[in-house]
JSON list of C-alpha atoms and ligand atoms in Angstrom, two decimals:
[
{"chain": "A", "resi": 2, "resn": "MET", "atom": "CA", "xyz": [9.15, 15.84, 9.82]},
{"chain": "A", "resi": 3, "resn": "LEU", "atom": "CA", "xyz": [8.01, 12.42, 8.79]},
{"chain": "A", "resi": 4, "resn": "LEU", "atom": "CA", "xyz": [4.98, 12.54, 11.03]},
{"chain": "A", "resi": 5, "resn": "SER", "atom": "CA", "xyz": [3.69, 15.69, 9.40]},
{"chain": "A", "resi": 6, "resn": "GLN", "atom": "CA", "xyz": [0.13, 15.41, 8.19]},
{"chain": "A", "resi": 7, "resn": "ASP", "atom": "CA", "xyz": [1.30, 16.73, 4.86]},
{"chain": "A", "resi": 8, "resn": "PHE", "atom": "CA", "xyz": [4.16, 14.31, 4.63]},
{"chain": "A", "resi": 9, "resn": "PHE", "atom": "CA", "xyz": [2.80, 12.69, 1.51]},
{"chain": "A", "resi": 10, "resn": "ARG", "atom": "CA", "xyz": [1.57, 15.92, 0.03]},
{"chain": "A", "resi": 11, "resn": "SER", "atom": "CA", "xyz": [4.86, 17.65, -0.59]},
{"chain": "A", "resi": 12, "resn": "SER", "atom": "CA", "xyz": [5.40, 18.70, -4.15]},
{"chain": "A", "resi": 13, "resn": "ILE", "atom": "CA", "xyz": [7.85, 16.85, -6.28]},
{"chain": "A", "resi": 14, "resn": "SER", "atom": "CA", "xyz": [10.78, 18.87, -7.39]},
{"chain": "A", "resi": 15, "resn": "ARG", "atom": "CA", "xyz": [12.26, 18.41, -10.81]},
{"chain": "A", "resi": 16, "resn": "ARG", "atom": "CA", "xyz": [15.40, 16.98, -9.24]},
{"chain": "A", "resi": 17, "resn": "GLN", "atom": "CA", "xyz": [13.40, 14.40, -7.29]},
{"chain": "A", "resi": 18, "resn": "TRP", "atom": "CA", "xyz": [11.42, 13.72, -10.39]},
{"chain": "A", "resi": 19, "resn": "LEU", "atom": "CA", "xyz": [14.44, 12.83, -12.45]},
{"chain": "A", "resi": 20, "resn": "LYS", "atom": "CA", "xyz": [15.88, 10.80, -9.61]},
{"chain": "A", "resi": 21, "resn": "THR", "atom": "CA", "xyz": [12.63, 8.91, -9.24]},
{"chain": "A", "resi": 22, "resn": "THR", "atom": "CA", "xyz": [12.40, 8.22, -12.93]},
{"chain": "A", "resi": 23, "resn": "SER", "atom": "CA", "xyz": [15.90, 6.85, -12.97]},
{"chain": "A", "resi": 24, "resn": "LEU", "atom": "CA", "xyz": [15.00, 4.52, -10.11]},
{"chain": "A", "resi": 25, "resn": "SER", "atom": "CA", "xyz": [12.09, 3.05, -11.95]},
{"chain": "A", "resi": 26, "resn": "ALA", "atom": "CA", "xyz": [13.99, 0.26, -13.60]},
{"chain": "A", "resi": 27, "resn": "THR", "atom": "CA", "xyz": [15.50, -0.75, -10.28]},
{"chain": "A", "resi": 28, "resn": "LEU", "atom": "CA", "xyz": [12.17, -0.71, -8.53]},
{"chain": "A", "resi": 29, "resn": "ALA", "atom": "CA", "xyz": [10.30, -2.62, -11.15]},
{"chain": "A", "resi": 30, "resn": "PRO", "atom": "CA", "xyz": [11.21, -6.16, -10.08]},
{"chain": "A", "resi": 31, "resn": "SER", "atom": "CA", "xyz": [10.25, -5.60, -6.45]},
{"chain": "A", "resi": 32, "resn": "ILE", "atom": "CA", "xyz": [6.53, -5.97, -6.93]},
{"chain": "A", "resi": 33, "resn": "LEU", "atom": "CA", "xyz": [5.90, -8.03, -9.99]},
{"chain": "A", "resi": 34, "resn": "LEU", "atom": "CA", "xyz": [2.28, -8.43, -9.04]},
{"chain": "A", "resi": 35, "resn": "LEU", "atom": "CA", "xyz": [1.68, -4.81, -9.78]},
{"chain": "A", "resi": 36, "resn": "SER", "atom": "CA", "xyz": [2.98, -4.72, -13.29]},
{"chain": "A", "resi": 37, "resn": "ASN", "atom": "CA", "xyz": [0.53, -4.61, -16.15]},
{"chain": "A", "resi": 38, "resn": "ASN", "atom": "CA", "xyz": [-0.19, -8.22, -16.66]},
{"chain": "A", "resi": 39, "resn": "GLN", "atom": "CA", "xyz": [-0.39, -8.85, -20.35]},
{"chain": "A", "resi": 40, "resn": "GLN", "atom": "CA", "xyz": [-0.86, -12.59, -19.85]},
{"chain": "A", "resi": 41, "resn": "ALA", "atom": "CA", "xyz": [-3.83, -12.07, -17.59]},
{"chain": "A", "resi": 42, "resn": "ALA", "atom": "CA", "xyz": [-5.21, -9.60, -20.09]},
{"chain": "A", "resi": 43, "resn": "ALA", "atom": "CA", "xyz": [-4.92, -12.12, -22.88]},
{"chain": "A", "resi": 44, "resn": "ASN", "atom": "CA", "xyz": [-6.80, -14.62, -20.78]},
{"chain": "A", "resi": 45, "resn": "GLN", "atom": "CA", "xyz": [-9.65, -12.30, -20.04]},
{"chain": "A", "resi": 46, "resn": "LYS", "atom": "CA", "xyz": [-12.66, -13.43, -22.04]},
{"chain": "A", "resi": 47, "resn": "THR", "atom": "CA", "xyz": [-14.20, -10.01, -22.00]},
{"chain": "A", "resi": 48, "resn": "ALA", "atom": "CA", "xyz": [-11.12, -8.48, -23.62]},
{"chain": "A", "resi": 49, "resn": "GLN", "atom": "CA", "xyz": [-12.24, -5.18, -22.14]},
{"chain": "A", "resi": 50, "resn": "LEU", "atom": "CA", "xyz": [-13.42, -4.01, -25.56]},
{"chain": "A", "resi": 51, "resn": "ALA", "atom": "CA", "xyz": [-11.55, -0.87, -26.49]},
{"chain": "A", "resi": 52, "resn": "LEU", "atom": "CA", "xyz": [-9.22, -1.12, -23.54]},
{"chain": "A", "resi": 53, "resn": "SER", "atom": "CA", "xyz": [-6.20, -2.43, -25.35]},
{"chain": "A", "resi": 54, "resn": "ALA", "atom": "CA", "xyz": [-4.16, -1.50, -22.33]},
{"chain": "A", "resi": 55, "resn": "GLY", "atom": "CA", "xyz": [-4.84, -0.51, -18.77]},
{"chain": "A", "resi": 56, "resn": "THR", "atom": "CA", "xyz": [-5.40, -4.14, -18.03]},
{"chain": "A", "resi": 57, "resn": "PHE", "atom": "CA", "xyz": [-4.67, -4.33, -14.37]},
{"chain": "A", "resi": 58, "resn": "SER", "atom": "CA", "xyz": [-6.32, -7.23, -12.63]},
{"chain": "A", "resi": 59, "resn": "LEU", "atom": "CA", "xyz": [-7.13, -8.26, -9.08]},
{"chain": "A", "resi": 60, "resn": "PRO", "atom": "CA", "xyz": [-4.33, -10.24, -7.44]},
{"chain": "A", "resi": 61, "resn": "LYS", "atom": "CA", "xyz": [-5.43, -13.31, -5.53]},
{"chain": "A", "resi": 62, "resn": "LEU", "atom": "CA", "xyz": [-5.30, -13.22, -1.76]},
{"chain": "A", "resi": 63, "resn": "PRO", "atom": "CA", "xyz": [-2.30, -15.16, -0.46]},
{"chain": "A", "resi": 64, "resn": "TYR", "atom": "CA", "xyz": [-4.64, -16.97, 2.01]},
{"chain": "A", "resi": 65, "resn": "ALA", "atom": "CA", "xyz": [-8.31, -17.86, 2.39]},
{"chain": "A", "resi": 66, "resn": "GLU", "atom": "CA", "xyz": [-10.79, -15.09, 3.14]},
{"chain": "A", "resi": 67, "resn": "ASP", "atom": "CA", "xyz": [-11.39, -16.48, 6.62]},
{"chain": "A", "resi": 68, "resn": "ALA", "atom": "CA", "xyz": [-7.72, -17.15, 7.35]},
{"chain": "A", "resi": 69, "resn": "LEU", "atom": "CA", "xyz": [-7.22, -13.97, 9.36]},
{"chain": "A", "resi": 70, "resn": "GLU", "atom": "CA", "xyz": [-10.14, -14.68, 11.72]},
{"chain": "A", "resi": 71, "resn": "PRO", "atom": "CA", "xyz": [-10.73, -13.64, 14.44]},
{"chain": "A", "resi": 72, "resn": "TYR", "atom": "CA", "xyz": [-8.64, -10.53, 13.79]},
{"chain": "A", "resi": 73, "resn": "ILE", "atom": "CA", "xyz": [-10.21, -9.74, 10.44]},
{"chain": "A", "resi": 74, "resn": "ASP", "atom": "CA", "xyz": [-13.49, -11.43, 9.61]},
{"chain": "A", "resi": 75, "resn": "ALA", "atom": "CA", "xyz": [-14.13, -13.27, 6.36]},
{"chain": "A", "resi": 76, "resn": "LYS", "atom": "CA", "xyz": [-16.98, -11.01, 5.25]},
{"chain": "A", "resi": 77, "resn": "THR", "atom": "CA", "xyz": [-14.83, -7.91, 5.57]},
{"chain": "A", "resi": 78, "resn": "MET", "atom": "CA", "xyz": [-12.02, -9.61, 3.67]},
{"chain": "A", "resi": 79, "resn": "ASN", "atom": "CA", "xyz": [-14.40, -10.66, 0.91]},
{"chain": "A", "resi": 80, "resn": "ILE", "atom": "CA", "xyz": [-15.94, -7.22, 0.45]},
{"chain": "A", "resi": 81, "resn": "HIS", "atom": "CA", "xyz": [-12.63, -5.42, 0.87]},
{"chain": "A", "resi": 82, "resn": "HIS", "atom": "CA", "xyz": [-10.86, -7.58, -1.68]},
{"chain": "A", "resi": 83, "resn": "THR", "atom": "CA", "xyz": [-13.52, -8.38, -4.28]},
{"chain": "A", "resi": 84, "resn": "LYS", "atom": "CA", "xyz": [-15.46, -5.10, -4.13]},
{"chain": "A", "resi": 85, "resn": "HIS", "atom": "CA", "xyz": [-13.24, -2.28, -2.91]},
{"chain": "A", "resi": 86, "resn": "HIS", "atom": "CA", "xyz": [-9.93, -3.39, -4.38]},
{"chain": "A", "resi": 87, "resn": "GLN", "atom": "CA", "xyz": [-11.67, -4.51, -7.57]},
{"chain": "A", "resi": 88, "resn": "ALA", "atom": "CA", "xyz": [-13.32, -1.10, -7.89]},
{"chain": "A", "resi": 89, "resn": "TYR", "atom": "CA", "xyz": [-9.95, 0.67, -7.70]},
{"chain": "A", "resi": 90, "resn": "ILE", "atom": "CA", "xyz": [-8.69, -1.58, -10.49]},
{"chain": "A", "resi": 91, "resn": "ASP", "atom": "CA", "xyz": [-11.77, -1.09, -12.67]},
{"chain": "A", "resi": 92, "resn": "ASN", "atom": "CA", "xyz": [-11.60, 2.67, -12.25]},
{"chain": "A", "resi": 93, "resn": "LEU", "atom": "CA", "xyz": [-7.86, 2.71, -12.90]},
{"chain": "A", "resi": 94, "resn": "ASN", "atom": "CA", "xyz": [-8.31, 0.72, -16.11]},
{"chain": "A", "resi": 95, "resn": "LYS", "atom": "CA", "xyz": [-10.94, 3.16, -17.35]},
{"chain": "A", "resi": 96, "resn": "LEU", "atom": "CA", "xyz": [-9.06, 6.28, -16.38]},
{"chain": "A", "resi": 97, "resn": "ILE", "atom": "CA", "xyz": [-5.65, 5.26, -17.65]},
{"chain": "A", "resi": 98, "resn": "ALA", "atom": "CA", "xyz": [-6.97, 4.49, -21.15]},
{"chain": "A", "resi": 99, "resn": "GLY", "atom": "CA", "xyz": [-5.84, 7.11, -23.63]},
{"chain": "A", "resi": 100, "resn": "THR", "atom": "CA", "xyz": [-3.29, 8.74, -21.34]},
{"chain": "A", "resi": 101, "resn": "GLY", "atom": "CA", "xyz": [-0.26, 7.14, -22.98]},
{"chain": "A", "resi": 102, "resn": "MET", "atom": "CA", "xyz": [0.66, 5.49, -19.68]},
{"chain": "A", "resi": 103, "resn": "GLU", "atom": "CA", "xyz": [-1.44, 2.38, -20.11]},
{"chain": "A", "resi": 104, "resn": "LYS", "atom": "CA", "xyz": [1.54, 0.07, -20.25]},
{"chain": "A", "resi": 105, "resn": "GLU", "atom": "CA", "xyz": [3.34, 1.52, -17.27]},
{"chain": "A", "resi": 106, "resn": "SER", "atom": "CA", "xyz": [3.57, -0.32, -13.97]},
{"chain": "A", "resi": 107, "resn": "VAL", "atom": "CA", "xyz": [1.52, 1.03, -11.09]},
{"chain": "A", "resi": 108, "resn": "GLU", "atom": "CA", "xyz": [4.73, 2.28, -9.50]},
{"chain": "A", "resi": 109, "resn": "ASN", "atom": "CA", "xyz": [5.62, 4.29, -12.57]},
{"chain": "A", "resi": 110, "resn": "ILE", "atom": "CA", "xyz": [2.13, 5.72, -12.79]},
{"chain": "A", "resi": 111, "resn": "LEU", "atom": "CA", "xyz": [2.30, 6.79, -9.14]},
{"chain": "A", "resi": 112, "resn": "LYS", "atom": "CA", "xyz": [5.70, 8.39, -9.68]},
{"chain": "A", "resi": 113, "resn": "ASN", "atom": "CA", "xyz": [4.57, 10.27, -12.76]},
{"chain": "A", "resi": 114, "resn": "LEU", "atom": "CA", "xyz": [1.17, 11.61, -11.78]},
{"chain": "A", "resi": 115, "resn": "GLU", "atom": "CA", "xyz": [2.14, 15.10, -12.91]},
{"chain": "A", "resi": 116, "resn": "LYS", "atom": "CA", "xyz": [2.51, 13.82, -16.45]},
{"chain": "A", "resi": 117, "resn": "LEU", "atom": "CA", "xyz": [-1.14, 12.77, -16.58]},
{"chain": "A", "resi": 118, "resn": "PRO", "atom": "CA", "xyz": [-3.87, 14.98, -18.03]},
{"chain": "A", "resi": 119, "resn": "ALA", "atom": "CA", "xyz": [-5.30, 17.19, -15.30]},
{"chain": "A", "resi": 120, "resn": "ASN", "atom": "CA", "xyz": [-8.84, 15.89, -15.76]},
{"chain": "A", "resi": 121, "resn": "VAL", "atom": "CA", "xyz": [-7.90, 12.32, -14.81]},
{"chain": "A", "resi": 122, "resn": "ARG", "atom": "CA", "xyz": [-4.93, 12.97, -12.51]},
{"chain": "A", "resi": 123, "resn": "THR", "atom": "CA", "xyz": [-6.82, 12.89, -9.21]},
{"chain": "A", "resi": 124, "resn": "GLY", "atom": "CA", "xyz": [-8.86, 9.87, -10.23]},
{"chain": "A", "resi": 125, "resn": "ILE", "atom": "CA", "xyz": [-5.75, 7.97, -11.23]},
{"chain": "A", "resi": 126, "resn": "ARG", "atom": "CA", "xyz": [-3.95, 9.07, -8.07]},
{"chain": "A", "resi": 127, "resn": "ASN", "atom": "CA", "xyz": [-6.78, 7.65, -5.96]},
{"chain": "A", "resi": 128, "resn": "ASN", "atom": "CA", "xyz": [-7.32, 4.45, -7.89]},
{"chain": "A", "resi": 129, "resn": "ALA", "atom": "CA", "xyz": [-3.73, 3.55, -8.78]},
{"chain": "A", "resi": 130, "resn": "GLY", "atom": "CA", "xyz": [-2.90, 4.34, -5.16]},
{"chain": "A", "resi": 131, "resn": "GLY", "atom": "CA", "xyz": [-5.74, 2.08, -4.05]},
{"chain": "A", "resi": 132, "resn": "HIS", "atom": "CA", "xyz": [-4.50, -0.76, -6.26]},
{"chain": "A", "resi": 133, "resn": "TYR", "atom": "CA", "xyz": [-0.91, -0.40, -5.09]},
{"chain": "A", "resi": 134, "resn": "ASN", "atom": "CA", "xyz": [-1.76, -0.05, -1.40]},
{"chain": "A", "resi": 135, "resn": "HIS", "atom": "CA", "xyz": [-4.16, -2.98, -1.29]},
{"chain": "A", "resi": 136, "resn": "THR", "atom": "CA", "xyz": [-1.87, -5.28, -3.28]},
{"chain": "A", "resi": 137, "resn": "LEU", "atom": "CA", "xyz": [0.74, -4.66, -0.60]},
{"chain": "A", "resi": 138, "resn": "PHE", "atom": "CA", "xyz": [-1.73, -4.79, 2.26]},
{"chain": "A", "resi": 139, "resn": "TRP", "atom": "CA", "xyz": [-2.85, -8.37, 1.55]},
{"chain": "A", "resi": 140, "resn": "GLN", "atom": "CA", "xyz": [0.76, -9.48, 1.59]},
{"chain": "A", "resi": 141, "resn": "MET", "atom": "CA", "xyz": [1.59, -7.50, 4.72]},
{"chain": "A", "resi": 142, "resn": "MET", "atom": "CA", "xyz": [-0.73, -9.75, 6.71]},
{"chain": "A", "resi": 143, "resn": "THR", "atom": "CA", "xyz": [-0.55, -13.49, 7.28]},
{"chain": "A", "resi": 144, "resn": "PRO", "atom": "CA", "xyz": [-2.33, -16.17, 9.30]},
{"chain": "A", "resi": 145, "resn": "LYS", "atom": "CA", "xyz": [1.02, -17.88, 9.77]},
{"chain": "A", "resi": 146, "resn": "PRO", "atom": "CA", "xyz": [3.02, -16.65, 12.75]},
{"chain": "A", "resi": 147, "resn": "THR", "atom": "CA", "xyz": [6.11, -14.85, 11.53]},
{"chain": "A", "resi": 148, "resn": "GLU", "atom": "CA", "xyz": [9.01, -13.60, 13.55]},
{"chain": "A", "resi": 149, "resn": "LEU", "atom": "CA", "xyz": [10.64, -10.21, 13.29]},
{"chain": "A", "resi": 150, "resn": "LYS", "atom": "CA", "xyz": [14.36, -10.92, 13.14]},
{"chain": "A", "resi": 151, "resn": "GLY", "atom": "CA", "xyz": [17.56, -10.10, 11.37]},
{"chain": "A", "resi": 152, "resn": "GLU", "atom": "CA", "xyz": [18.45, -6.70, 9.98]},
{"chain": "A", "resi": 153, "resn": "LEU", "atom": "CA", "xyz": [14.93, -5.32, 10.15]},
{"chain": "A", "resi": 154, "resn": "LEU", "atom": "CA", "xyz": [14.74, -6.16, 13.85]},
{"chain": "A", "resi": 155, "resn": "THR", "atom": "CA", "xyz": [18.08, -4.45, 14.39]},
{"chain": "A", "resi": 156, "resn": "ALA", "atom": "CA", "xyz": [16.97, -1.37, 12.47]},
{"chain": "A", "resi": 157, "resn": "ILE", "atom": "CA", "xyz": [13.66, -1.19, 14.35]},
{"chain": "A", "resi": 158, "resn": "ASN", "atom": "CA", "xyz": [15.45, -1.46, 17.69]},
{"chain": "A", "resi": 159, "resn": "GLU", "atom": "CA", "xyz": [17.90, 1.26, 16.66]},
{"chain": "A", "resi": 160, "resn": "THR", "atom": "CA", "xyz": [15.19, 3.63, 15.49]},
{"chain": "A", "resi": 161, "resn": "PHE", "atom": "CA", "xyz": [12.31, 2.94, 17.87]},
{"chain": "A", "resi": 162, "resn": "LYS", "atom": "CA", "xyz": [14.15, 1.25, 20.78]},
{"chain": "A", "resi": 163, "resn": "SER", "atom": "CA", "xyz": [11.76, -1.71, 20.63]},
{"chain": "A", "resi": 164, "resn": "LEU", "atom": "CA", "xyz": [9.15, -3.42, 18.49]},
{"chain": "A", "resi": 165, "resn": "GLU", "atom": "CA", "xyz": [6.56, -2.41, 21.07]},
{"chain": "A", "resi": 166, "resn": "ASN", "atom": "CA", "xyz": [7.45, 1.25, 20.54]},
{"chain": "A", "resi": 167, "resn": "LEU", "atom": "CA", "xyz": [7.23, 0.90, 16.77]},
{"chain": "A", "resi": 168, "resn": "LEU", "atom": "CA", "xyz": [3.75, -0.61, 17.06]},
{"chain": "A", "resi": 169, "resn": "LYS", "atom": "CA", "xyz": [2.71, 2.17, 19.46]},
{"chain": "A", "resi": 170, "resn": "SER", "atom": "CA", "xyz": [3.93, 4.72, 16.98]},
{"chain": "A", "resi": 171, "resn": "MET", "atom": "CA", "xyz": [2.07, 3.09, 14.11]},
{"chain": "A", "resi": 172, "resn": "LYS", "atom": "CA", "xyz": [-1.08, 2.93, 16.21]},
{"chain": "A", "resi": 173, "resn": "SER", "atom": "CA", "xyz": [-0.73, 6.61, 17.00]},
{"chain": "A", "resi": 174, "resn": "ALA", "atom": "CA", "xyz": [-0.33, 7.42, 13.32]},
{"chain": "A", "resi": 175, "resn": "ALA", "atom": "CA", "xyz": [-3.39, 5.29, 12.54]},
{"chain": "A", "resi": 176, "resn": "MET", "atom": "CA", "xyz": [-5.48, 6.92, 15.25]},
{"chain": "A", "resi": 177, "resn": "THR", "atom": "CA", "xyz": [-4.53, 10.48, 14.37]},
{"chain": "A", "resi": 178, "resn": "ARG", "atom": "CA", "xyz": [-5.20, 10.05, 10.67]},
{"chain": "A", "resi": 179, "resn": "PHE", "atom": "CA", "xyz": [-8.51, 11.90, 10.41]},
{"chain": "A", "resi": 180, "resn": "GLY", "atom": "CA", "xyz": [-10.95, 10.23, 8.06]},
{"chain": "A", "resi": 181, "resn": "SER", "atom": "CA", "xyz": [-9.73, 7.68, 5.55]},
{"chain": "A", "resi": 182, "resn": "GLY", "atom": "CA", "xyz": [-6.13, 6.80, 4.99]},
{"chain": "A", "resi": 183, "resn": "TRP", "atom": "CA", "xyz": [-3.20, 4.64, 5.96]},
{"chain": "A", "resi": 184, "resn": "ALA", "atom": "CA", "xyz": [-0.47, 4.40, 8.59]},
{"chain": "A", "resi": 185, "resn": "TRP", "atom": "CA", "xyz": [2.92, 3.25, 7.38]},
{"chain": "A", "resi": 186, "resn": "LEU", "atom": "CA", "xyz": [6.38, 2.10, 8.24]},
{"chain": "A", "resi": 187, "resn": "VAL", "atom": "CA", "xyz": [8.64, 3.39, 5.48]},
{"chain": "A", "resi": 188, "resn": "TYR", "atom": "CA", "xyz": [12.33, 3.30, 4.68]},
{"chain": "A", "resi": 189, "resn": "GLN", "atom": "CA", "xyz": [14.04, 6.31, 3.19]},
{"chain": "A", "resi": 190, "resn": "LYS", "atom": "CA", "xyz": [17.70, 7.20, 2.86]},
{"chain": "A", "resi": 191, "resn": "GLY", "atom": "CA", "xyz": [18.88, 4.68, 5.42]},
{"chain": "A", "resi": 192, "resn": "LYS", "atom": "CA", "xyz": [16.21, 5.46, 7.98]},
{"chain": "A", "resi": 193, "resn": "LEU", "atom": "CA", "xyz": [12.97, 3.92, 9.14]},
{"chain": "A", "resi": 194, "resn": "ALA", "atom": "CA", "xyz": [10.04, 6.20, 9.84]},
{"chain": "A", "resi": 195, "resn": "VAL", "atom": "CA", "xyz": [6.38, 6.01, 10.74]},
{"chain": "A", "resi": 196, "resn": "ALA", "atom": "CA", "xyz": [4.01, 8.13, 8.72]},
{"chain": "A", "resi": 197, "resn": "SER", "atom": "CA", "xyz": [0.42, 8.33, 7.64]},
{"chain": "A", "resi": 198, "resn": "SER", "atom": "CA", "xyz": [-1.28, 9.36, 4.44]},
{"chain": "A", "resi": 199, "resn": "PRO", "atom": "CA", "xyz": [-4.80, 10.49, 3.51]},
{"chain": "A", "resi": 200, "resn": "ASN", "atom": "CA", "xyz": [-7.06, 8.69, 1.05]},
{"chain": "A", "resi": 201, "resn": "GLN", "atom": "CA", "xyz": [-5.07, 6.21, -1.06]},
{"chain": "A", "resi": 202, "resn": "ASP", "atom": "CA", "xyz": [-1.90, 8.28, -1.11]},
{"chain": "A", "resi": 203, "resn": "ASN", "atom": "CA", "xyz": [1.43, 6.68, -0.32]},
{"chain": "A", "resi": 204, "resn": "SER", "atom": "CA", "xyz": [5.11, 7.53, -0.11]},
{"chain": "A", "resi": 205, "resn": "ILE", "atom": "CA", "xyz": [5.78, 6.23, -3.62]},
{"chain": "A", "resi": 206, "resn": "MET", "atom": "CA", "xyz": [3.94, 9.24, -5.04]},
{"chain": "A", "resi": 207, "resn": "ASP", "atom": "CA", "xyz": [6.46, 11.78, -3.82]},
{"chain": "A", "resi": 208, "resn": "ALA", "atom": "CA", "xyz": [9.46, 9.48, -3.41]},
{"chain": "A", "resi": 209, "resn": "SER", "atom": "CA", "xyz": [9.41, 10.11, 0.33]},
{"chain": "A", "resi": 210, "resn": "GLY", "atom": "CA", "xyz": [9.87, 6.50, 1.33]},
{"chain": "A", "resi": 211, "resn": "PHE", "atom": "CA", "xyz": [9.57, 2.85, 0.42]},
{"chain": "A", "resi": 212, "resn": "PRO", "atom": "CA", "xyz": [6.61, 1.24, 2.24]},
{"chain": "A", "resi": 213, "resn": "LEU", "atom": "CA", "xyz": [7.54, -1.75, 4.41]},
{"chain": "A", "resi": 214, "resn": "LEU", "atom": "CA", "xyz": [4.28, -2.07, 6.33]},
{"chain": "A", "resi": 215, "resn": "GLY", "atom": "CA", "xyz": [0.94, -0.36, 6.11]},
{"chain": "A", "resi": 216, "resn": "VAL", "atom": "CA", "xyz": [-2.41, -0.56, 7.82]},
{"chain": "A", "resi": 217, "resn": "ASP", "atom": "CA", "xyz": [-5.58, 0.49, 6.05]},
{"chain": "A", "resi": 218, "resn": "VAL", "atom": "CA", "xyz": [-7.67, 2.69, 8.33]},
{"chain": "A", "resi": 219, "resn": "TRP", "atom": "CA", "xyz": [-10.54, 3.31, 5.96]},
{"chain": "A", "resi": 220, "resn": "GLU", "atom": "CA", "xyz": [-13.76, 2.29, 7.72]},
{"chain": "A", "resi": 221, "resn": "HIS", "atom": "CA", "xyz": [-14.36, -0.32, 5.01]},
{"chain": "A", "resi": 222, "resn": "ALA", "atom": "CA", "xyz": [-11.35, -2.19, 6.44]},
{"chain": "A", "resi": 223, "resn": "TYR", "atom": "CA", "xyz": [-12.92, -2.73, 9.85]},
{"chain": "A", "resi": 224, "resn": "TYR", "atom": "CA", "xyz": [-16.43, -1.38, 10.31]},
{"chain": "A", "resi": 225, "resn": "LEU", "atom": "CA", "xyz": [-18.38, -4.66, 10.02]},
{"chain": "A", "resi": 226, "resn": "LYS", "atom": "CA", "xyz": [-16.51, -6.22, 12.93]},
{"chain": "A", "resi": 227, "resn": "TYR", "atom": "CA", "xyz": [-15.18, -3.27, 14.89]},
{"chain": "A", "resi": 228, "resn": "GLN", "atom": "CA", "xyz": [-17.67, -0.49, 14.05]},
{"chain": "A", "resi": 229, "resn": "ASN", "atom": "CA", "xyz": [-16.11, 2.75, 15.33]},
{"chain": "A", "resi": 230, "resn": "ARG", "atom": "CA", "xyz": [-13.37, 0.99, 17.33]},
{"chain": "A", "resi": 231, "resn": "ARG", "atom": "CA", "xyz": [-10.43, 1.74, 15.10]},
{"chain": "A", "resi": 232, "resn": "ALA", "atom": "CA", "xyz": [-8.01, 1.22, 17.98]},
{"chain": "A", "resi": 233, "resn": "ASP", "atom": "CA", "xyz": [-9.20, -2.37, 18.50]},
{"chain": "A", "resi": 234, "resn": "TYR", "atom": "CA", "xyz": [-8.81, -3.06, 14.80]},
{"chain": "A", "resi": 235, "resn": "VAL", "atom": "CA", "xyz": [-5.27, -1.67, 14.74]},
{"chain": "A", "resi": 236, "resn": "ASP", "atom": "CA", "xyz": [-4.40, -3.76, 17.81]},
{"chain": "A", "resi": 237, "resn": "ALA", "atom": "CA", "xyz": [-5.75, -6.84, 16.01]},
{"chain": "A", "resi": 238, "resn": "TRP", "atom": "CA", "xyz": [-3.77, -5.99, 12.89]},
{"chain": "A", "resi": 239, "resn": "THR", "atom": "CA", "xyz": [-0.55, -6.08, 14.92]},
{"chain": "A", "resi": 240, "resn": "LYS", "atom": "CA", "xyz": [-1.22, -9.80, 15.60]},
{"chain": "A", "resi": 241, "resn": "ILE", "atom": "CA", "xyz": [-1.21, -10.73, 11.92]},
{"chain": "A", "resi": 242, "resn": "ILE", "atom": "CA", "xyz": [1.68, -8.69, 10.55]},
{"chain": "A", "resi": 243, "resn": "ASN", "atom": "CA", "xyz": [3.73, -10.58, 8.00]},
{"chain": "A", "resi": 244, "resn": "TRP", "atom": "CA", "xyz": [7.21, -9.81, 9.26]},
{"chain": "A", "resi": 245, "resn": "GLU", "atom": "CA", "xyz": [8.82, -11.98, 6.62]},
{"chain": "A", "resi": 246, "resn": "PHE", "atom": "CA", "xyz": [7.23, -9.83, 3.94]},
{"chain": "A", "resi": 247, "resn": "ALA", "atom": "CA", "xyz": [8.28, -6.65, 5.73]},
{"chain": "A", "resi": 248, "resn": "ALA", "atom": "CA", "xyz": [11.83, -7.99, 5.90]},
{"chain": "A", "resi": 249, "resn": "SER", "atom": "CA", "xyz": [11.79, -8.77, 2.17]},
{"chain": "A", "resi": 250, "resn": "ARG", "atom": "CA", "xyz": [10.58, -5.21, 1.49]},
{"chain": "A", "resi": 251, "resn": "PHE", "atom": "CA", "xyz": [13.37, -3.89, 3.72]},
{"chain": "A", "resi": 252, "resn": "ASN", "atom": "CA", "xyz": [15.92, -5.85, 1.69]},
{"chain": "A", "resi": 253, "resn": "GLU", "atom": "CA", "xyz": [14.48, -4.38, -1.52]},
{"chain": "A", "resi": 254, "resn": "ALA", "atom": "CA", "xyz": [14.50, -0.89, -0.07]},
{"chain": "A", "resi": 255, "resn": "LYS", "atom": "CA", "xyz": [18.16, -1.07, 0.88]},
{"chain": "A", "resi": 256, "resn": "LYS", "atom": "CA", "xyz": [19.12, -1.86, -2.71]},
{"chain": "A", "resi": 257, "resn": "LEU", "atom": "CA", "xyz": [17.49, 1.31, -4.05]},
{"chain": "B", "resi": 6, "resn": "LIG", "atom": "MN1", "xyz": [-9.10, -0.58, 1.84]}
]
């Protein structure tokens, strides 16, 4: 079920909706980076003119642009972070203005897409999804070797038999995602699962899972170095996974 291509596309029932809304307060502290940052907004010299809200800003990378070499090259990191991620943020800030949801966290926006006006809903889905996914993605990688251990290791071994099998499954999800999208390890209702999503969708949008790990398989994530060799890029990504971050996400997920 979780590997279904339409996994992230399922409609949100009213019951799920209410449940999701009630979870919002609990979820909020898990990713402080993603909240509307009023302090950053105040510091912005441009003041964004009429944009009194919708002031999301680009989070700094937790390492230097060349830190993930040779697995991910500095030029790709620079363009991916300062151009692609920035563009999602700029578009989100424009689109969210006037919707009444300007002050919501990205998580709350993603959980309440149906409440948005129809003419901006898809744009906000794509760009808020892009902001959320990339903010996580930078943290899901690290130049520092990290070890998978503890409860997440136990859970992975129980579900996938081994770390190697999990990584094979994620690679398969990444390779079978046609076009642009993501492959994920998510936690939902006590279970780990591998999934993939199209575009900038994620499992927050339909409350189908809490993302622990994700790999961006848009061509912009790898084309400069790997060209069409998505498999080589995904193999490289497995060398720089931030297992400590995944474990912290797992701990958050279990509290939900
Ligand atoms: Mn990307």
